PDB file of C-alpha atoms in Angstrom:
ATOM      1  CA  MET A   1     -15.383   4.724  19.627  1.00  0.00           C
ATOM      2  CA  PRO A   2     -15.251   4.978  15.824  1.00  0.00           C
ATOM      3  CA  PHE A   3     -12.829   2.033  15.748  1.00  0.00           C
ATOM      4  CA  ALA A   4     -15.188  -0.136  17.807  1.00  0.00           C
ATOM      5  CA  LEU A   5     -18.058   0.879  15.548  1.00  0.00           C
ATOM      6  CA  ALA A   6     -16.069   0.053  12.400  1.00  0.00           C
ATOM      7  CA  LEU A   7     -14.995  -3.289  13.879  1.00  0.00           C
ATOM      8  CA  THR A   8     -18.593  -4.101  14.798  1.00  0.00           C
ATOM      9  CA  VAL A   9     -19.860  -3.251  11.311  1.00  0.00           C
ATOM     10  CA  VAL A  10     -17.268  -5.489   9.635  1.00  0.00           C
ATOM     11  CA  LEU A  11     -17.987  -8.297  12.106  1.00  0.00           C
ATOM     12  CA  ALA A  12     -21.739  -7.919  11.512  1.00  0.00           C
ATOM     13  CA  LEU A  13     -21.183  -8.271   7.770  1.00  0.00           C
ATOM     14  CA  LEU A  14     -19.062 -11.360   8.352  1.00  0.00           C
ATOM     15  CA  ALA A  15     -21.720 -12.761  10.692  1.00  0.00           C
ATOM     16  CA  PHE A  16     -24.337 -12.259   7.972  1.00  0.00           C
ATOM     17  CA  PHE A  17     -22.056 -14.064   5.520  1.00  0.00           C
ATOM     18  CA  GLN A  18     -21.563 -16.953   7.957  1.00  0.00           C
ATOM     19  CA  ILE A  19     -25.319 -17.235   8.545  1.00  0.00           C
ATOM     20  CA  VAL A  20     -25.905 -17.345   4.792  1.00  0.00           C
ATOM     21  CA  LEU A  21     -23.369 -20.177   4.607  1.00  0.00           C
ATOM     22  CA  VAL A  22     -25.164 -22.016   7.431  1.00  0.00           C
ATOM     23  CA  LEU A  23     -28.399 -21.720   5.463  1.00  0.00           C
ATOM     24  CA  GLY A  24     -26.773 -23.449   2.475  1.00  0.00           C
ATOM     25  CA  ALA A  25     -25.768 -20.627   0.154  1.00  0.00           C
ATOM     26  CA  PRO A  26     -23.299 -21.825  -2.502  1.00  0.00           C
ATOM     27  CA  LEU A  27     -20.561 -19.449  -1.335  1.00  0.00           C
ATOM     28  CA  GLY A  28     -18.259 -21.975   0.271  1.00  0.00           C
ATOM     29  CA  ARG A  29     -15.380 -21.024  -2.018  1.00  0.00           C
ATOM     30  CA  PHE A  30     -14.985 -17.894   0.151  1.00  0.00           C
ATOM     31  CA  ALA A  31     -14.674 -19.724   3.486  1.00  0.00           C
ATOM     32  CA  TRP A  32     -13.214 -22.702   5.319  1.00  0.00           C
ATOM     33  CA  GLY A  33     -10.511 -23.336   2.741  1.00  0.00           C
ATOM     34  CA  GLY A  34     -12.846 -22.894  -0.208  1.00  0.00           C
ATOM     35  CA  GLN A  35     -13.088 -26.613  -0.923  1.00  0.00           C
ATOM     36  CA  HIS A  36     -16.887 -26.835  -0.783  1.00  0.00           C
ATOM     37  CA  ARG A  37     -19.454 -24.969  -2.865  1.00  0.00           C
ATOM     38  CA  VAL A  38     -22.083 -25.614  -0.166  1.00  0.00           C
ATOM     39  CA  LEU A  39     -20.667 -26.210   3.295  1.00  0.00           C
ATOM     40  CA  PRO A  40     -21.019 -29.655   4.863  1.00  0.00           C
ATOM     41  CA  ALA A  41     -22.579 -29.907   8.339  1.00  0.00           C
ATOM     42  CA  ARG A  42     -19.313 -29.641  10.307  1.00  0.00           C
ATOM     43  CA  PHE A  43     -18.392 -26.378   8.589  1.00  0.00           C
ATOM     44  CA  ARG A  44     -21.899 -25.030   9.078  1.00  0.00           C
ATOM     45  CA  ILE A  45     -21.472 -25.627  12.794  1.00  0.00           C
ATOM     46  CA  GLY A  46     -18.133 -23.844  12.567  1.00  0.00           C
ATOM     47  CA  SER A  47     -19.855 -20.919  10.875  1.00  0.00           C
ATOM     48  CA  LEU A  48     -22.382 -20.725  13.717  1.00  0.00           C
ATOM     49  CA  VAL A  49     -19.557 -20.733  16.251  1.00  0.00           C
ATOM     50  CA  SER A  50     -17.875 -17.956  14.242  1.00  0.00           C
ATOM     51  CA  VAL A  51     -20.972 -15.784  14.635  1.00  0.00           C
ATOM     52  CA  LEU A  52     -20.776 -16.221  18.415  1.00  0.00           C
ATOM     53  CA  VAL A  53     -17.054 -15.413  18.396  1.00  0.00           C
ATOM     54  CA  TYR A  54     -17.733 -12.249  16.374  1.00  0.00           C
ATOM     55  CA  ALA A  55     -20.354 -11.168  18.923  1.00  0.00           C
ATOM     56  CA  LEU A  56     -17.923 -11.753  21.795  1.00  0.00           C
ATOM     57  CA  ILE A  57     -15.212  -9.760  20.008  1.00  0.00           C
ATOM     58  CA  ALA A  58     -17.613  -6.854  19.468  1.00  0.00           C
ATOM     59  CA  VAL A  59     -18.566  -6.854  23.157  1.00  0.00           C
ATOM     60  CA  LEU A  60     -14.889  -6.865  24.162  1.00  0.00           C
ATOM     61  CA  ALA A  61     -14.149  -3.982  21.778  1.00  0.00           C
ATOM     62  CA  TRP A  62     -17.014  -1.868  23.156  1.00  0.00           C
ATOM     63  CA  ASP A  63     -15.867  -2.673  26.688  1.00  0.00           C
ATOM     64  CA  ARG A  64     -12.286  -1.699  25.844  1.00  0.00           C
ATOM     65  CA  VAL A  65     -13.385   1.726  24.586  1.00  0.00           C
ATOM     66  CA  ARG A  66     -15.497   2.075  27.752  1.00  0.00           C
ATOM     67  CA  ALA A  67     -18.810   2.345  25.944  1.00  0.00           C
ATOM     68  CA  ILE A  68     -20.023  -0.563  28.090  1.00  0.00           C
ATOM     69  CA  ASP A  69     -18.726  -2.064  31.323  1.00  0.00           C
ATOM     70  CA  ILE A  70     -19.003  -5.845  31.415  1.00  0.00           C
ATOM     71  CA  VAL A  71     -15.500  -7.038  32.280  1.00  0.00           C
ATOM     72  CA  PRO A  72     -12.736  -5.367  34.299  1.00  0.00           C
ATOM     73  CA  GLY A  73     -10.676  -2.901  32.257  1.00  0.00           C
ATOM     74  CA  VAL A  74      -7.528  -5.008  32.359  1.00  0.00           C
ATOM     75  CA  VAL A  75      -9.472  -8.038  31.077  1.00  0.00           C
ATOM     76  CA  ALA A  76     -10.842  -6.012  28.159  1.00  0.00           C
ATOM     77  CA  GLN A  77      -7.359  -4.685  27.397  1.00  0.00           C
ATOM     78  CA  ILE A  78      -5.685  -8.104  27.439  1.00  0.00           C
ATOM     79  CA  SER A  79      -8.597  -9.625  25.531  1.00  0.00           C
ATOM     80  CA  MET A  80      -8.237  -7.111  22.725  1.00  0.00           C
ATOM     81  CA  TRP A  81      -4.571  -8.045  22.346  1.00  0.00           C
ATOM     82  CA  ILE A  82      -5.655 -11.676  22.075  1.00  0.00           C
ATOM     83  CA  VAL A  83      -8.246 -10.625  19.476  1.00  0.00           C
ATOM     84  CA  PHE A  84      -5.510  -8.781  17.560  1.00  0.00           C
ATOM     85  CA  ALA A  85      -3.352 -11.942  17.592  1.00  0.00           C
ATOM     86  CA  TYR A  86      -6.388 -13.980  16.458  1.00  0.00           C
ATOM     87  CA  PHE A  87      -6.859 -11.701  13.453  1.00  0.00           C
ATOM     88  CA  VAL A  88      -3.139 -11.776  12.606  1.00  0.00           C
ATOM     89  CA  LEU A  89      -3.371 -15.574  12.622  1.00  0.00           C
ATOM     90  CA  GLY A  90      -6.492 -15.217  10.463  1.00  0.00           C
ATOM     91  CA  ILE A  91      -4.524 -13.194   7.923  1.00  0.00           C
ATOM     92  CA  LEU A  92      -1.965 -15.979   7.683  1.00  0.00           C
ATOM     93  CA  MET A  93      -4.569 -18.743   7.476  1.00  0.00           C
ATOM     94  CA  ASN A  94      -6.530 -16.940   4.759  1.00  0.00           C
ATOM     95  CA  ALA A  95      -3.323 -16.157   2.877  1.00  0.00           C
ATOM     96  CA  ILE A  96      -2.407 -19.840   2.614  1.00  0.00           C
ATOM     97  CA  SER A  97      -5.881 -20.940   1.555  1.00  0.00           C
ATOM     98  CA  ARG A  98      -6.015 -23.002  -1.618  1.00  0.00           C
ATOM     99  CA  SER A  99      -9.053 -20.952  -2.612  1.00  0.00           C
ATOM    100  CA  LYS A 100      -8.163 -17.851  -4.617  1.00  0.00           C
ATOM    101  CA  PRO A 101     -11.584 -16.227  -3.922  1.00  0.00           C
ATOM    102  CA  GLU A 102     -11.042 -16.745  -0.191  1.00  0.00           C
ATOM    103  CA  ARG A 103      -7.527 -15.305  -0.328  1.00  0.00           C
ATOM    104  CA  ASN A 104      -8.594 -12.313  -2.406  1.00  0.00           C
ATOM    105  CA  THR A 105     -11.595 -11.514  -0.228  1.00  0.00           C
ATOM    106  CA  MET A 106     -10.772 -12.554   3.298  1.00  0.00           C
ATOM    107  CA  VAL A 107      -7.140 -11.455   3.539  1.00  0.00           C
ATOM    108  CA  PRO A 108      -8.013  -7.755   3.074  1.00  0.00           C
ATOM    109  CA  VAL A 109     -11.028  -8.063   5.394  1.00  0.00           C
ATOM    110  CA  THR A 110      -8.916  -9.706   8.080  1.00  0.00           C
ATOM    111  CA  ILE A 111      -6.194  -7.072   7.699  1.00  0.00           C
ATOM    112  CA  VAL A 112      -8.819  -4.394   8.346  1.00  0.00           C
ATOM    113  CA  LEU A 113     -10.032  -6.294  11.412  1.00  0.00           C
ATOM    114  CA  ALA A 114      -6.467  -6.704  12.704  1.00  0.00           C
ATOM    115  CA  VAL A 115      -5.717  -2.988  12.305  1.00  0.00           C
ATOM    116  CA  LEU A 116      -8.945  -2.025  14.069  1.00  0.00           C
ATOM    117  CA  ALA A 117      -8.278  -4.522  16.872  1.00  0.00           C
ATOM    118  CA  PHE A 118      -4.739  -3.138  17.231  1.00  0.00           C
ATOM    119  CA  LEU A 119      -6.007   0.445  17.499  1.00  0.00           C
ATOM    120  CA  ILE A 120      -8.615  -0.571  20.065  1.00  0.00           C
ATOM    121  CA  ALA A 121      -6.083  -2.632  22.049  1.00  0.00           C
ATOM    122  CA  MET A 122      -3.737   0.362  22.055  1.00  0.00           C
ATOM    123  CA  GLY A 123      -6.505   2.389  23.649  1.00  0.00           C
ATOM    124  CA  TYR A 124      -7.150   4.833  20.823  1.00  0.00           C
ATOM    125  CA  GLY A 125     -10.906   4.331  21.038  1.00  0.00           C
ATOM    126  CA  GLU A 126     -10.675   4.879  24.773  1.00  0.00           C
ATOM    127  CA  LEU A 127      -8.860   8.175  24.227  1.00  0.00           C
ATOM    128  CA  ALA A 128     -11.560   9.310  21.826  1.00  0.00           C
ATOM    129  CA  MET A 129     -14.193   8.607  24.471  1.00  0.00           C
ATOM    130  CA  ALA A 130     -12.193  10.549  27.089  1.00  0.00           C
ATOM    131  CA  VAL A 131     -11.786  13.548  24.801  1.00  0.00           C
ATOM    132  CA  GLY A 132     -15.417  13.413  23.785  1.00  0.00           C
ATOM    133  CA  ALA A 133     -14.796  12.718  20.105  1.00  0.00           C
TER     134      ALA A 133
END
């Protein structure tokens, strides 16, 4: 369960960041390729979608560690492997960004998310729940 909690905290921070971008904060150099100081409308919509994706990922993580029961266990397990692959792709996409602030900030964040997703997909959070940790 600590891995799901850590993943949720990082995703909540990213969701806050995305919402701030939607509201027009001049932090665009950290997201979406870093080409815009203030995000244009299409990227703001993308940021809103990102918040929804983060919420879905958190739900899947909590389901995988059996803290909640929304989807069948096998669906949660497979979904977390897809989430892991999504974050690995995110590492690569952030690493090739033309924006140095985005690379320097988001690559480490996405590595953390990928590691946490990997541990959850492997079932380590589930084991902690079974042991009572």
